[in-house]
Structure formats: structure tokens, C-alpha cells
Amino acid sequence: MAANGEPVRLERDILRAIELLEKLQRSGEVYEHVYETVDINSSPEVRANATAKATVAAFAASEGHSHPRVVELPKTEEGLGFNIMGGKEQNSPIYISRIIPGGIADRHGGLKRGDQLLSVNGVSVEGEHHEKAVELLKSAQGKVKLVVRYTPRVLEEMESRFEKMRSAKRRQQN
């Protein structure tokens, strides 16, 4: 039983684990490796369920899905050392599109190209215009607290879409 009195239901997680395991059969040793490292002194069924959940988490992370994390950067005259792209007007989330080599973000190491920007100093930028995120970043003083989630595949799709739009525009101009 879960803490709320509801029965624990792992079917969906187990089905996802099976789907991912089938997809990655060439890496078949992953489940066995996770099973051997799960430190649970319980029944084989509980251990297998924990292994399935850990395997799902490992594969999901490898596919570019991850949990949000907090990154704090000092705000200096040199800026924050990264660029963003996307926004409501482009029908896409706001992403870290570039980490400037040698800049604050690069030296700090907490941000990655492909991070989706979720909030700036506690203000959500999900579903917001690009300019709102820019204003929040520019107006921040002292430290800037960012909540981000690493989702590189979506950034790649977005960049590909923008490149197609640019190419189509160039063709129209010529």
C-alpha cells in the first residue's frame, strides 16, 4: 500500500520498462546490471519491481527525458554566458540554445545546451513569450536561480524546424 492508502500500481512502469528493454535489446545486460546493483533486502518480486523502475529511469534519461533541476548562476557585468531560443510566439518551449565558451554558465558547468528553461527566480516561463524570459534574465540581480530540464531531442527538432523555415525564406527571396 502506498502512503495514501491506495494500492501500488506498477503496471504502467513495468510496461514502459518492457517496451524500452525490447527497443534496446542490444543492451540487454542493462537490466541484469541494474538488478545486481539494486540494494533492497526484500522479496524477489519487490526487487524486480524496483529494478524495472530503475531501468525505466535509466533508459528515459538516456532518451533525453529528465527531472527538473535548479541551477544558480552569479549575475555579473559579463552576463550569464548563454543564449536562449523559442517561446510562445514560436509555438515552442524556451531552450538554452548555446553556452558561450568561457562564460559564466560554461565555467559553472550546471547548464547544458538543450536544457528547457522552466523558471527564472521563481517565475515560470513555461508557455511564455521569448521576450519575457529575456526580461527576467536581464533584470535579475545578484544570483539567478534557474529551473531547467534536459530535453535535447526537442531542441534538435526545434532547430531543424527553424532551419527549414529559414531555407524556405531564402528560396522565396531568390
PDB file of C-alpha atoms in Angstrom:
ATOM      1  CA  MET A   1       0.000   0.000   0.000  1.00  0.00           C
ATOM      2  CA  ALA A   2       1.159   3.492  -0.817  1.00  0.00           C
ATOM      3  CA  ALA A   3       1.212   6.234   1.823  1.00  0.00           C
ATOM      4  CA  ASN A   4      -2.201   7.484   0.680  1.00  0.00           C
ATOM      5  CA  GLY A   5      -3.825   4.075   1.240  1.00  0.00           C
ATOM      6  CA  GLU A   6      -4.085   3.333  -2.483  1.00  0.00           C
ATOM      7  CA  PRO A   7      -2.647   0.071  -3.794  1.00  0.00           C
ATOM      8  CA  VAL A   8       0.681   0.452  -5.563  1.00  0.00           C
ATOM      9  CA  ARG A   9       0.224   0.026  -9.316  1.00  0.00           C
ATOM     10  CA  LEU A  10       3.364  -0.606 -11.303  1.00  0.00           C
ATOM     11  CA  GLU A  11       1.791  -1.997 -14.460  1.00  0.00           C
ATOM     12  CA  ARG A  12       2.381   1.161 -16.494  1.00  0.00           C
ATOM     13  CA  ASP A  13       6.006   1.423 -15.352  1.00  0.00           C
ATOM     14  CA  ILE A  14       6.616  -2.248 -15.998  1.00  0.00           C
ATOM     15  CA  LEU A  15       5.071  -1.991 -19.478  1.00  0.00           C
ATOM     16  CA  ARG A  16       7.315   1.015 -20.205  1.00  0.00           C
ATOM     17  CA  ALA A  17      10.348  -0.922 -18.945  1.00  0.00           C
ATOM     18  CA  ILE A  18       9.462  -3.849 -21.182  1.00  0.00           C
ATOM     19  CA  GLU A  19       8.979  -1.516 -24.158  1.00  0.00           C
ATOM     20  CA  LEU A  20      12.349   0.130 -23.555  1.00  0.00           C
ATOM     21  CA  LEU A  21      14.076  -3.173 -22.959  1.00  0.00           C
ATOM     22  CA  GLU A  22      12.729  -4.558 -26.220  1.00  0.00           C
ATOM     23  CA  LYS A  23      13.782  -1.394 -28.020  1.00  0.00           C
ATOM     24  CA  LEU A  24      17.287  -1.689 -26.616  1.00  0.00           C
ATOM     25  CA  GLN A  25      17.812  -5.444 -26.851  1.00  0.00           C
ATOM     26  CA  ARG A  26      21.387  -4.922 -27.921  1.00  0.00           C
ATOM     27  CA  SER A  27      21.972  -3.510 -24.450  1.00  0.00           C
ATOM     28  CA  GLY A  28      20.345  -6.489 -22.766  1.00  0.00           C
ATOM     29  CA  GLU A  29      22.858  -6.538 -19.957  1.00  0.00           C
ATOM     30  CA  VAL A  30      21.467  -3.273 -18.559  1.00  0.00           C
ATOM     31  CA  TYR A  31      18.530  -4.849 -16.680  1.00  0.00           C
ATOM     32  CA  GLU A  32      20.769  -7.528 -15.199  1.00  0.00           C
ATOM     33  CA  HIS A  33      23.322  -4.909 -14.154  1.00  0.00           C
ATOM     34  CA  VAL A  34      20.634  -2.760 -12.526  1.00  0.00           C
ATOM     35  CA  TYR A  35      19.159  -5.849 -10.803  1.00  0.00           C
ATOM     36  CA  GLU A  36      22.561  -6.686  -9.327  1.00  0.00           C
ATOM     37  CA  THR A  37      23.042  -3.136  -8.011  1.00  0.00           C
ATOM     38  CA  VAL A  38      19.559  -2.587  -6.520  1.00  0.00           C
ATOM     39  CA  ASP A  39      20.142  -2.565  -2.761  1.00  0.00           C
ATOM     40  CA  ILE A  40      16.810  -3.793  -1.415  1.00  0.00           C
ATOM     41  CA  ASN A  41      16.549  -6.545   1.166  1.00  0.00           C
ATOM     42  CA  SER A  42      13.112  -7.767   0.226  1.00  0.00           C
ATOM     43  CA  SER A  43      11.296 -10.360  -1.826  1.00  0.00           C
ATOM     44  CA  PRO A  44      12.420 -11.080  -5.396  1.00  0.00           C
ATOM     45  CA  GLU A  45       9.153  -9.505  -6.630  1.00  0.00           C
ATOM     46  CA  VAL A  46       9.819  -6.194  -4.838  1.00  0.00           C
ATOM     47  CA  ARG A  47      13.421  -6.231  -6.071  1.00  0.00           C
ATOM     48  CA  ALA A  48      12.257  -6.927  -9.644  1.00  0.00           C
ATOM     49  CA  ASN A  49       9.755  -4.046  -9.431  1.00  0.00           C
ATOM     50  CA  ALA A  50      12.446  -1.693  -8.128  1.00  0.00           C
ATOM     51  CA  THR A  51      14.750  -2.855 -10.912  1.00  0.00           C
ATOM     52  CA  ALA A  52      12.048  -2.204 -13.514  1.00  0.00           C
ATOM     53  CA  LYS A  53      11.575   1.338 -12.187  1.00  0.00           C
ATOM     54  CA  ALA A  54      15.327   1.990 -12.085  1.00  0.00           C
ATOM     55  CA  THR A  55      15.707   0.618 -15.611  1.00  0.00           C
ATOM     56  CA  VAL A  56      12.888   2.850 -16.878  1.00  0.00           C
ATOM     57  CA  ALA A  57      14.567   5.851 -15.246  1.00  0.00           C
ATOM     58  CA  ALA A  58      17.950   4.965 -16.765  1.00  0.00           C
ATOM     59  CA  PHE A  59      16.547   4.477 -20.260  1.00  0.00           C
ATOM     60  CA  ALA A  60      14.305   7.541 -20.037  1.00  0.00           C
ATOM     61  CA  ALA A  61      17.303   9.645 -19.029  1.00  0.00           C
ATOM     62  CA  SER A  62      19.299   8.222 -21.925  1.00  0.00           C
ATOM     63  CA  GLU A  63      16.463   9.181 -24.274  1.00  0.00           C
ATOM     64  CA  GLY A  64      16.695  12.786 -23.131  1.00  0.00           C
ATOM     65  CA  HIS A  65      13.909  12.878 -20.556  1.00  0.00           C
ATOM     66  CA  SER A  66      14.961  14.069 -17.156  1.00  0.00           C
ATOM     67  CA  HIS A  67      13.695  15.630 -13.983  1.00  0.00           C
ATOM     68  CA  PRO A  68      13.887  19.371 -13.413  1.00  0.00           C
ATOM     69  CA  ARG A  69      16.963  20.671 -11.630  1.00  0.00           C
ATOM     70  CA  VAL A  70      17.962  24.004 -10.114  1.00  0.00           C
ATOM     71  CA  VAL A  71      20.984  25.922 -11.390  1.00  0.00           C
ATOM     72  CA  GLU A  72      22.152  29.095  -9.643  1.00  0.00           C
ATOM     73  CA  LEU A  73      24.427  31.453 -11.528  1.00  0.00           C
ATOM     74  CA  PRO A  74      26.009  34.696 -10.349  1.00  0.00           C
ATOM     75  CA  LYS A  75      24.821  37.746 -12.299  1.00  0.00           C
ATOM     76  CA  THR A  76      27.800  39.874 -13.328  1.00  0.00           C
ATOM     77  CA  GLU A  77      28.517  42.592 -15.886  1.00  0.00           C
ATOM     78  CA  GLU A  78      29.617  39.920 -18.354  1.00  0.00           C
ATOM     79  CA  GLY A  79      26.114  38.437 -18.414  1.00  0.00           C
ATOM     80  CA  LEU A  80      25.127  34.843 -17.762  1.00  0.00           C
ATOM     81  CA  GLY A  81      27.003  33.216 -20.629  1.00  0.00           C
ATOM     82  CA  PHE A  82      24.203  31.508 -22.523  1.00  0.00           C
ATOM     83  CA  ASN A  83      21.641  32.148 -25.267  1.00  0.00           C
ATOM     84  CA  ILE A  84      18.015  31.081 -25.364  1.00  0.00           C
ATOM     85  CA  MET A  85      15.626  30.375 -28.219  1.00  0.00           C
ATOM     86  CA  GLY A  86      11.956  29.519 -28.557  1.00  0.00           C
ATOM     87  CA  GLY A  87       8.871  30.879 -26.846  1.00  0.00           C
ATOM     88  CA  LYS A  88       5.114  31.098 -27.202  1.00  0.00           C
ATOM     89  CA  GLU A  89       5.332  33.119 -30.422  1.00  0.00           C
ATOM     90  CA  GLN A  90       7.311  30.268 -31.990  1.00  0.00           C
ATOM     91  CA  ASN A  91       4.967  27.650 -30.551  1.00  0.00           C
ATOM     92  CA  SER A  92       7.805  26.027 -28.612  1.00  0.00           C
ATOM     93  CA  PRO A  93       9.301  25.913 -25.132  1.00  0.00           C
ATOM     94  CA  ILE A  94      12.226  28.181 -24.276  1.00  0.00           C
ATOM     95  CA  TYR A  95      15.587  26.422 -24.508  1.00  0.00           C
ATOM     96  CA  ILE A  96      19.230  27.018 -23.778  1.00  0.00           C
ATOM     97  CA  SER A  97      20.498  27.092 -27.369  1.00  0.00           C
ATOM     98  CA  ARG A  98      24.137  27.966 -26.710  1.00  0.00           C
ATOM     99  CA  ILE A  99      26.593  28.002 -23.826  1.00  0.00           C
ATOM    100  CA  ILE A 100      29.178  30.700 -24.517  1.00  0.00           C
ATOM    101  CA  PRO A 101      32.695  29.240 -24.174  1.00  0.00           C
ATOM    102  CA  GLY A 102      34.457  30.750 -21.159  1.00  0.00           C
ATOM    103  CA  GLY A 103      31.280  32.500 -19.946  1.00  0.00           C
ATOM    104  CA  ILE A 104      29.667  32.234 -16.514  1.00  0.00           C
ATOM    105  CA  ALA A 105      27.421  29.287 -17.464  1.00  0.00           C
ATOM    106  CA  ASP A 106      30.361  27.451 -19.047  1.00  0.00           C
ATOM    107  CA  ARG A 107      32.591  27.981 -16.006  1.00  0.00           C
ATOM    108  CA  HIS A 108      29.794  26.995 -13.608  1.00  0.00           C
ATOM    109  CA  GLY A 109      29.024  23.828 -15.580  1.00  0.00           C
ATOM    110  CA  GLY A 110      25.414  23.437 -14.416  1.00  0.00           C
ATOM    111  CA  LEU A 111      23.645  24.305 -17.672  1.00  0.00           C
ATOM    112  CA  LYS A 112      23.662  22.303 -20.879  1.00  0.00           C
ATOM    113  CA  ARG A 113      22.743  23.163 -24.423  1.00  0.00           C
ATOM    114  CA  GLY A 114      19.322  21.550 -24.765  1.00  0.00           C
ATOM    115  CA  ASP A 115      18.077  22.467 -21.290  1.00  0.00           C
ATOM    116  CA  GLN A 116      14.486  23.670 -21.342  1.00  0.00           C
ATOM    117  CA  LEU A 117      14.097  26.800 -19.208  1.00  0.00           C
ATOM    118  CA  LEU A 118      11.165  26.298 -16.814  1.00  0.00           C
ATOM    119  CA  SER A 119      11.533  29.278 -14.473  1.00  0.00           C
ATOM    120  CA  VAL A 120      13.734  32.260 -13.642  1.00  0.00           C
ATOM    121  CA  ASN A 121      13.950  33.306  -9.976  1.00  0.00           C
ATOM    122  CA  GLY A 122      10.685  31.526  -9.204  1.00  0.00           C
ATOM    123  CA  VAL A 123       8.749  32.985 -12.160  1.00  0.00           C
ATOM    124  CA  SER A 124       7.556  30.350 -14.616  1.00  0.00           C
ATOM    125  CA  VAL A 125       8.437  30.880 -18.272  1.00  0.00           C
ATOM    126  CA  GLU A 126       6.616  27.772 -19.491  1.00  0.00           C
ATOM    127  CA  GLY A 127       4.258  28.796 -22.295  1.00  0.00           C
ATOM    128  CA  GLU A 128       5.581  32.372 -22.197  1.00  0.00           C
ATOM    129  CA  HIS A 129       6.954  34.652 -24.896  1.00  0.00           C
ATOM    130  CA  HIS A 130      10.701  34.684 -25.550  1.00  0.00           C
ATOM    131  CA  GLU A 131      10.916  38.336 -24.527  1.00  0.00           C
ATOM    132  CA  LYS A 132       9.507  37.620 -21.043  1.00  0.00           C
ATOM    133  CA  ALA A 133      12.319  35.155 -20.360  1.00  0.00           C
ATOM    134  CA  VAL A 134      14.882  37.635 -21.701  1.00  0.00           C
ATOM    135  CA  GLU A 135      13.493  40.411 -19.451  1.00  0.00           C
ATOM    136  CA  LEU A 136      13.552  38.153 -16.374  1.00  0.00           C
ATOM    137  CA  LEU A 137      17.152  37.157 -17.094  1.00  0.00           C
ATOM    138  CA  LYS A 138      18.259  40.751 -17.750  1.00  0.00           C
ATOM    139  CA  SER A 139      16.524  42.233 -14.697  1.00  0.00           C
ATOM    140  CA  ALA A 140      17.850  39.621 -12.254  1.00  0.00           C
ATOM    141  CA  GLN A 141      20.404  40.865  -9.756  1.00  0.00           C
ATOM    142  CA  GLY A 142      22.931  39.028  -7.607  1.00  0.00           C
ATOM    143  CA  LYS A 143      22.194  35.373  -8.251  1.00  0.00           C
ATOM    144  CA  VAL A 144      19.896  33.957 -10.899  1.00  0.00           C
ATOM    145  CA  LYS A 145      18.013  30.815  -9.920  1.00  0.00           C
ATOM    146  CA  LEU A 146      17.016  28.781 -12.977  1.00  0.00           C
ATOM    147  CA  VAL A 147      14.878  25.665 -13.051  1.00  0.00           C
ATOM    148  CA  VAL A 148      15.714  23.638 -16.157  1.00  0.00           C
ATOM    149  CA  ARG A 149      15.098  20.182 -17.595  1.00  0.00           C
ATOM    150  CA  TYR A 150      17.398  18.484 -20.092  1.00  0.00           C
ATOM    151  CA  THR A 151      15.481  17.629 -23.281  1.00  0.00           C
ATOM    152  CA  PRO A 152      17.953  17.787 -26.189  1.00  0.00           C
ATOM    153  CA  ARG A 153      15.832  15.941 -28.745  1.00  0.00           C
ATOM    154  CA  VAL A 154      13.130  18.583 -28.623  1.00  0.00           C
ATOM    155  CA  LEU A 155      15.767  21.302 -29.143  1.00  0.00           C
ATOM    156  CA  GLU A 156      17.148  19.405 -32.150  1.00  0.00           C
ATOM    157  CA  GLU A 157      13.642  19.148 -33.631  1.00  0.00           C
ATOM    158  CA  MET A 158      13.059  22.844 -32.996  1.00  0.00           C
ATOM    159  CA  GLU A 159      16.362  23.858 -34.611  1.00  0.00           C
ATOM    160  CA  SER A 160      15.589  21.645 -37.600  1.00  0.00           C
ATOM    161  CA  ARG A 161      12.174  23.296 -37.968  1.00  0.00           C
ATOM    162  CA  PHE A 162      13.727  26.785 -37.771  1.00  0.00           C
ATOM    163  CA  GLU A 163      16.366  25.853 -40.348  1.00  0.00           C
ATOM    164  CA  LYS A 164      13.653  24.621 -42.738  1.00  0.00           C
ATOM    165  CA  MET A 165      11.794  27.910 -42.260  1.00  0.00           C
ATOM    166  CA  ARG A 166      14.990  29.912 -42.923  1.00  0.00           C
ATOM    167  CA  SER A 167      15.737  27.863 -46.047  1.00  0.00           C
ATOM    168  CA  ALA A 168      12.210  28.364 -47.361  1.00  0.00           C
ATOM    169  CA  LYS A 169      12.504  32.121 -46.724  1.00  0.00           C
ATOM    170  CA  ARG A 170      15.856  32.262 -48.564  1.00  0.00           C
ATOM    171  CA  ARG A 171      14.375  30.409 -51.539  1.00  0.00           C
ATOM    172  CA  GLN A 172      11.483  32.890 -51.676  1.00  0.00           C
ATOM    173  CA  GLN A 173      13.917  35.823 -51.637  1.00  0.00           C
ATOM    174  CA  ASN A 174      15.996  34.424 -54.526  1.00  0.00           C
TER     175      ASN A 174
END
